[in-house]
PDB file of C-alpha atoms in Angstrom:
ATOM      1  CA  UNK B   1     119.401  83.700 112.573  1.00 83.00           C
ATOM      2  CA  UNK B   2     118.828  83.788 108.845  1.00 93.00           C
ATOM      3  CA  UNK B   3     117.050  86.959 107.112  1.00 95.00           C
ATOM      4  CA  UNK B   4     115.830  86.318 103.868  1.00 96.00           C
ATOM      5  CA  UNK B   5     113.780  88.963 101.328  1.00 97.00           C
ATOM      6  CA  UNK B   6     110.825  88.044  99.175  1.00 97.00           C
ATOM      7  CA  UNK B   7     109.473  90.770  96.870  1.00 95.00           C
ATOM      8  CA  UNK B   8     105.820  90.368  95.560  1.00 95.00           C
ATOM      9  CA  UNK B   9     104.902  92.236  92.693  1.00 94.00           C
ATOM     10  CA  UNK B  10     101.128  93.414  91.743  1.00 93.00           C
ATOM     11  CA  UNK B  11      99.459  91.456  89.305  1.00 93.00           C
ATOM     12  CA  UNK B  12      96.077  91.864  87.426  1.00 92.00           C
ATOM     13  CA  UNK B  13      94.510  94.443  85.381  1.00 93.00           C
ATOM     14  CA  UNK B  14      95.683  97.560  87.844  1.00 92.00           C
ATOM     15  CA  UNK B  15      98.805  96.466  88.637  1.00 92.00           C
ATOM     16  CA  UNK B  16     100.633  99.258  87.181  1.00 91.00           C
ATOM     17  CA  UNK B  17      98.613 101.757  89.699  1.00 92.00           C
ATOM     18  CA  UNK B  18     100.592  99.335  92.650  1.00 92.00           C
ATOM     19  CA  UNK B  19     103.904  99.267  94.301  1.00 93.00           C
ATOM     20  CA  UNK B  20     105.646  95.814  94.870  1.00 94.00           C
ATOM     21  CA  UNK B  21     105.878  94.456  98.537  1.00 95.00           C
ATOM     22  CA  UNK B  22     109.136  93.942  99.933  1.00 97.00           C
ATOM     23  CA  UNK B  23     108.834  91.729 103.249  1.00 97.00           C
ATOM     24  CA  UNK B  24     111.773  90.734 105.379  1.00 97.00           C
ATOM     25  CA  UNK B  25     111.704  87.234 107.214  1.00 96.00           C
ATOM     26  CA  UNK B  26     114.015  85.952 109.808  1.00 95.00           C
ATOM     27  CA  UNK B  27     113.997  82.139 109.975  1.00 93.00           C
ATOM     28  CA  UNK B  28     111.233  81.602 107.167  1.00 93.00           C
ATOM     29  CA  UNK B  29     108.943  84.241 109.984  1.00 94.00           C
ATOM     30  CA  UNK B  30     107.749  87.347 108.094  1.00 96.00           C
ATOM     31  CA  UNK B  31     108.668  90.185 110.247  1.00 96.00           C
ATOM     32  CA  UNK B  32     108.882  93.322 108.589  1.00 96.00           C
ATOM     33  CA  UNK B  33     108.572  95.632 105.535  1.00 97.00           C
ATOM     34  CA  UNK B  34     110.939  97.835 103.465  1.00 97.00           C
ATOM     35  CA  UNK B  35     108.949 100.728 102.116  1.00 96.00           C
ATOM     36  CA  UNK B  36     108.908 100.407  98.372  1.00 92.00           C
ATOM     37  CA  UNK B  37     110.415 104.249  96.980  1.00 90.00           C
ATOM     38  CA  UNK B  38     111.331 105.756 100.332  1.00 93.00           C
ATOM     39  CA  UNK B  39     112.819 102.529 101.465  1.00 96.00           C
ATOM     40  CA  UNK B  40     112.393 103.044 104.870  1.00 97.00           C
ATOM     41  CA  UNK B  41     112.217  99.778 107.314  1.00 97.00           C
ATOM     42  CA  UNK B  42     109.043  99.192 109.099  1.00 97.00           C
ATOM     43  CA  UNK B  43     109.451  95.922 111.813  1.00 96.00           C
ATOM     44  CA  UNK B  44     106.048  94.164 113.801  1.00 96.00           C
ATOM     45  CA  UNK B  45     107.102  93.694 117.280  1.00 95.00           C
ATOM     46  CA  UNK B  46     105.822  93.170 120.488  1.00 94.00           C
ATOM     47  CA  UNK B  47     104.719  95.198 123.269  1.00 92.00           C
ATOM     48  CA  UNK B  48     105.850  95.992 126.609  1.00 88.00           C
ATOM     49  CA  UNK B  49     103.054  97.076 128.051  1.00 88.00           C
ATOM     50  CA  UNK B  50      99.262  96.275 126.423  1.00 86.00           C
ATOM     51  CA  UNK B  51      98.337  99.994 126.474  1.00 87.00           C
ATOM     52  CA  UNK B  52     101.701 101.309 125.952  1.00 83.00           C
ATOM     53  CA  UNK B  53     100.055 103.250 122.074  1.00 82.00           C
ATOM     54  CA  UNK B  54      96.411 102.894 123.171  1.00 84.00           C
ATOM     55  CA  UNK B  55      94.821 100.369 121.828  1.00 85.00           C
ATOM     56  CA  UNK B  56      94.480  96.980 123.956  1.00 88.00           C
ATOM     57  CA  UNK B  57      92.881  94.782 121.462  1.00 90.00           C
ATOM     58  CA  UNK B  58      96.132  94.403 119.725  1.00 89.00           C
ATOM     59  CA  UNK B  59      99.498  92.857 121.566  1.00 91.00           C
ATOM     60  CA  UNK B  60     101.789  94.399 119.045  1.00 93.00           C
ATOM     61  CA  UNK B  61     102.911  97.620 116.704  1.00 93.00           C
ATOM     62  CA  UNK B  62     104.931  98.389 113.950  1.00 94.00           C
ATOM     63  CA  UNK B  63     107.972  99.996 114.336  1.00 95.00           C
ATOM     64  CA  UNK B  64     110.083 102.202 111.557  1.00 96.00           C
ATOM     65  CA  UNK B  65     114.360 102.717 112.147  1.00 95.00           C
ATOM     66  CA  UNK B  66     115.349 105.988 111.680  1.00 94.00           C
ATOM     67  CA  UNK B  67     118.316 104.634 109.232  1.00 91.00           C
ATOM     68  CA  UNK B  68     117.448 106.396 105.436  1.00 91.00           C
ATOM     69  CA  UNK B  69     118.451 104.152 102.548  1.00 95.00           C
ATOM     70  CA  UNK B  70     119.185 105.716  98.771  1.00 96.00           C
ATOM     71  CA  UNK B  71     118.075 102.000  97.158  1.00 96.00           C
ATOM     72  CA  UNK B  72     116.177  98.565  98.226  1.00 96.00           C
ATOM     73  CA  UNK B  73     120.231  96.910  97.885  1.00 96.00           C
ATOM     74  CA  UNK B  74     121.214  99.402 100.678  1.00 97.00           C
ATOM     75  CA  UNK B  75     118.399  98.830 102.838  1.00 97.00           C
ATOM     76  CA  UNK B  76     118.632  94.988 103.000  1.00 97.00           C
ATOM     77  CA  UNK B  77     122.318  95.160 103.390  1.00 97.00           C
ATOM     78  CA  UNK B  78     121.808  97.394 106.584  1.00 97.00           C
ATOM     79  CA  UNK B  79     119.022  94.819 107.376  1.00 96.00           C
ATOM     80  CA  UNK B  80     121.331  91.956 107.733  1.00 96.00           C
ATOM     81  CA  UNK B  81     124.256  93.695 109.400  1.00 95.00           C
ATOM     82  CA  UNK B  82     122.132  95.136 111.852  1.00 94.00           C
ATOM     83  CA  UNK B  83     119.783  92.157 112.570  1.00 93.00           C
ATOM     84  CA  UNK B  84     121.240  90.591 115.618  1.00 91.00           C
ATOM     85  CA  UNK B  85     121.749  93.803 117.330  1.00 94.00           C
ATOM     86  CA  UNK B  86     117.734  94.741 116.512  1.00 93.00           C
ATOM     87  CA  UNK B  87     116.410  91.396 117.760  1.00 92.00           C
ATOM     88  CA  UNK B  88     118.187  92.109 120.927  1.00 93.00           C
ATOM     89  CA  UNK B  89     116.585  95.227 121.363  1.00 94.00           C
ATOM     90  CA  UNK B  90     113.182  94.158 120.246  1.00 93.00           C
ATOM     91  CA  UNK B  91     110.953  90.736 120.543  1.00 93.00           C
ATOM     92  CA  UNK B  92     109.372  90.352 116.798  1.00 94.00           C
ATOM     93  CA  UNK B  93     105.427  89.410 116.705  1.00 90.00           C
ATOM     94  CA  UNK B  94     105.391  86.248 114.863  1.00 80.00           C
ATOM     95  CA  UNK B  95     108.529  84.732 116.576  1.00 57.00           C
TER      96      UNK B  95
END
């Protein structure tokens, strides 16, 4: 299992008014988000049961880990320590 980053930053005439995107992939598969400032990790994964949150017409949700990160550095490095252990726990939407 390989976990790669890719950061996308705002372009355009407003682009100062935007935050850059920070996605996480595993295997080339986008499937998750650190939270640019609070750097807080957001993961799409599946669900257990259809209605499990309420809404039917979608088959997954997004997920945030309790773990708090001080920078972007910290929060990938807890990313790929910790991946193995969180795909065994969860099944991720795009996989």
């Amino acid at each position: 299992m390989k976990v790669s980053f890719k950061t996308e930053k705002p372009t355009g005439k407003w682009a100062w008014t935007q935050s850059p995107f920070h996605y996480i992939k595993v295997d080339g598969v986008e499937v998750g988000v650190i939270v640019h400032n609070t750097w807080r990790i957001r993961l799409m994964v599946k669900k257990e049961d259809i209605n499990e949150d309420g809404n039917p017409n979608c088959h997954w949700k997004w997920i945030q880990l309790k773990k708090e990160n001080s920078t972007l550095d910290e929060a990938k490095n807890f990313v790929k320590n910790s991946m193995s252990i969180i795909s065994e726990k969860y099944k991720f939407h795009n996989s």
